[in-house]
Amino acid sequence: MEGDITRRIRVYGIVQGVGFRPTVSRHAAKNGVKGSVCNKGPYVEIFVQGREAQVSGFLEDLERHPPKRAAILKINVEPVEDGPVFGDFDIIESEKTKGEIFVSPDIAICDECKEEMYDPANRRYLHPFINCTCCGPRLTILDSLPYDRERTSMKEFPMCPSCSEEYYDPETRRFDAQPVCCNDCGPEVYLIGREERGREAITYTRKVIREGGIVAIKGIGGFHLCCDATNEEAVSRLRQLKKRPVKPFAIMARNMEAVKKECLVTEEQEEVMNGHQKPILLLERLEGGSICPSAAPGNPKIGVMLPYAPVQLLLFDYDDGIEMPDCLVMTSGNTSGAPICRDDDDAVAELSHLCDCMLSHNRKIRIRADDSVMDDYKGEPYMIRRSRGYAPLPFMVSNPWRGQVLAVGGELKNTFCIGVDGRFYPSPYVGDLEDLRTVKALRETIGRLETLLEVQPSVVVCDLHPRYNSTLIAEELGPPVIKVQHHYAHILACMAENDCSGLVIGVSFDGTGYGTDGTVWGGEILLADYHDFTRLGSIEPFLQIGGDISAREGWRIAVSLIYGRIRDREKARDMILQLGLCSEAECKVQFAMADRKINAVQSTSAGRLFDGVSAILGIRRASTFEGEASTSLEFAAEAWEKAVGGPAALAEKAFPLLTEDRECRKILNTGALVEAIVEARLSGEDEGKLAYYFHHMLAEQIAETCIRLRMETGCNKVALSGGVFQNRLLLRLTDELLSDKGFQVLRHRMIPPNDGGIALGQAVYGMNTINKKNE
């Protein structure tokens, strides 16, 4: 028509599986424009034709009113000359094309679906798989792109006439919703090894939980183990069966009202909990709550999430007359060290001895997705485990890189990361690779995500440690391998998350990592950029005696720290015995191993330093899970700060914050700090005060090191990374000291500071390396 203009629009971002095409169609009808919309895979392509004012109105609606769950990253608009004349606005069948790909994570059930599910007049009343364009499974059911039903595990469930009518009707909430189904045509729940299916299976499961039993439940990304969180006997039994003495269990609460009865919830935290990702949020416990002590023994916090899958809501509320508790334990369905179970065979093999019944369903899970775990720092999210709801959303950097890389991550808390040009896609959480089942899961998930993202990496990046299973996987994949030092990868991950490509002073504090000198690193100060790093400082080296067992038995580290500092056998022995760290016989063995360097390596592990101080203060002599001793030390320090409200000083114990070694590296004077704490503890000083003093003085040492290095290098940016910075007290003290001294402080938000984040750093290094070679 004369006076009409035509525009070709390409929309990039999370535009798959969020009802983008139906929304575009509605905007077109509202503005009276004609044209078409097509899902191309990497982007949505729109042709729009009409008067200039109509096209402008359409573009404004597209930008301001996208689908609820979409994330538009960029919109390209270009004029079309001599294009076709459109008679209507059509939704065209998805087409395959190359380009930037963004895969939607799984989305928690929306309020509209929840309302329908509990409406007795609705045909999806109590349907365990209700979903729409705004919610439901995405990544976990996806085979390939573009995101259409025939490329998901829902292809096994043909739509009934009623669902099909909704699917093709632009006026409905389920227009083009790929997993759409109902009680007549969708997947079905059932009990493994029993006859109950559908309604009977859900009622039986609820009855078992109500009577104090344990059940395994298949959700969106895998199985959970579930029991009544208010029943001490049930929770204790689950701990016994799972061989998990004190590590906290995650809790699922009926609703926000139930959460607020148990925990302190800020406005920002409530917003995250009610969001469509529904992570586990670490919340401060209130006194007098109904959750039993065994859910998180000795822990002032508890990890809580709200139901995100329809079947989880049905556990709390169903029309069978059974009254359920407001809070359920909902912990990952796996045996220690193994990946989360995702199918019936896994569940029978791994979980049948841990529970009284297993509620499963027949919708296949293509990719496992553990629950994401998030803390809060100064009112902002602070990710601990990034998985369901977030992965594999990419992080983007400004560098004009080109290429494809795969980074396989670390050995513990493994995730991997695929880099495509300036986009980096961290995977869902995989697990600890010490277990060969997790190694198998890593191989499989790498293959599936490479297929989804349509990549063929030119290099594989891994850790420097020669005996990591992740290193072995990298070496067997085929492409050339690039190895990156562990703590440098931590800093690179923090830089990439903050899109910082310049020079930084990197403070990388964690458990252990393989150093370039063959020793154990873990409390490192690095001068780093995307090209390389220089080790300019560390905590004071000590002997880590006993190999892997020393990571679980902090008393061994404590003995080594004291003996290494005091040097006098008799005096050190007397101190160690007075502190109750070990028996005299054990003490002699530790001394002999230290003197003869038997199973003893030089270490600068900050994580082990925390374990040692925790043992010295009598807080935790040994750990049953990673981080138990160090988090207990943090909790003691925070409790003292909360009660006293000020810094802890030992005026008579003044000592230099730093020393230098023979290579002029800055050495944090942690040996003197430990000695001061030992003497104060033996003099009867409060353990909580000394725990806080340790955190405060360590932060002072970090800040002083950075100040000295700024004078020498001119670098004013500091990146804080590594698992030790999950410790919010140390993070806050360090962050505030550095900020007060005028530093720009980079920290994590949506990428974990722990080993779950290093794959991003590895991938960034690999991408930078291949682009340097191509210059």
mmCIF file of C-alpha atoms in Angstrom, residues 1 34 59 125 195 211 222 230 232 236 288 355 377 400 407 422 461-462 502 549 552 555 563 565 610 612 642 666 722:
data_model
loop_
_atom_site.group_PDB
_atom_site.id
_atom_site.type_symbol
_atom_site.label_atom_id
_atom_site.label_comp_id
_atom_site.label_asym_id
_atom_site.label_seq_id
_atom_site.Cartn_x
_atom_site.Cartn_y
_atom_site.Cartn_z
ATOM 1 C CA MET A 1 0.000 0.000 0.000
ATOM 2 C CA LYS A 34 1.067 -6.663 8.694
ATOM 3 C CA LEU A 59 8.559 -1.214 17.852
ATOM 4 C CA TYR A 125 -7.427 -28.955 38.023
ATOM 5 C CA GLU A 195 0.626 -49.897 41.206
ATOM 6 C CA GLU A 211 3.474 -40.177 58.695
ATOM 7 C CA GLY A 222 16.078 -34.476 38.703
ATOM 8 C CA THR A 230 9.304 -30.310 61.311
ATOM 9 C CA GLU A 232 13.037 -34.490 64.086
ATOM 10 C CA SER A 236 17.498 -37.620 61.636
ATOM 11 C CA GLY A 288 10.881 -20.462 67.818
ATOM 12 C CA CYS A 355 13.465 -43.748 51.031
ATOM 13 C CA TYR A 377 25.371 -9.470 50.195
ATOM 14 C CA PRO A 400 35.755 -8.218 20.107
ATOM 15 C CA ALA A 407 36.378 -24.967 29.479
ATOM 16 C CA GLY A 422 32.134 -12.670 23.417
ATOM 17 C CA VAL A 461 40.722 -25.357 28.578
ATOM 18 C CA CYS A 462 41.332 -27.082 31.914
ATOM 19 C CA GLY A 502 42.396 -4.349 32.325
ATOM 20 C CA ILE A 549 42.787 -36.163 55.149
ATOM 21 C CA ARG A 552 38.791 -32.924 56.686
ATOM 22 C CA TRP A 555 43.373 -30.253 63.940
ATOM 23 C CA TYR A 563 54.727 -26.299 65.420
ATOM 24 C CA ARG A 565 55.624 -21.094 64.252
ATOM 25 C CA PHE A 610 40.495 -21.227 58.422
ATOM 26 C CA GLY A 612 43.228 -24.718 61.539
ATOM 27 C CA LYS A 642 26.247 -9.076 66.592
ATOM 28 C CA LYS A 666 54.400 -9.802 49.985
ATOM 29 C CA GLY A 722 37.702 -17.996 45.539
#
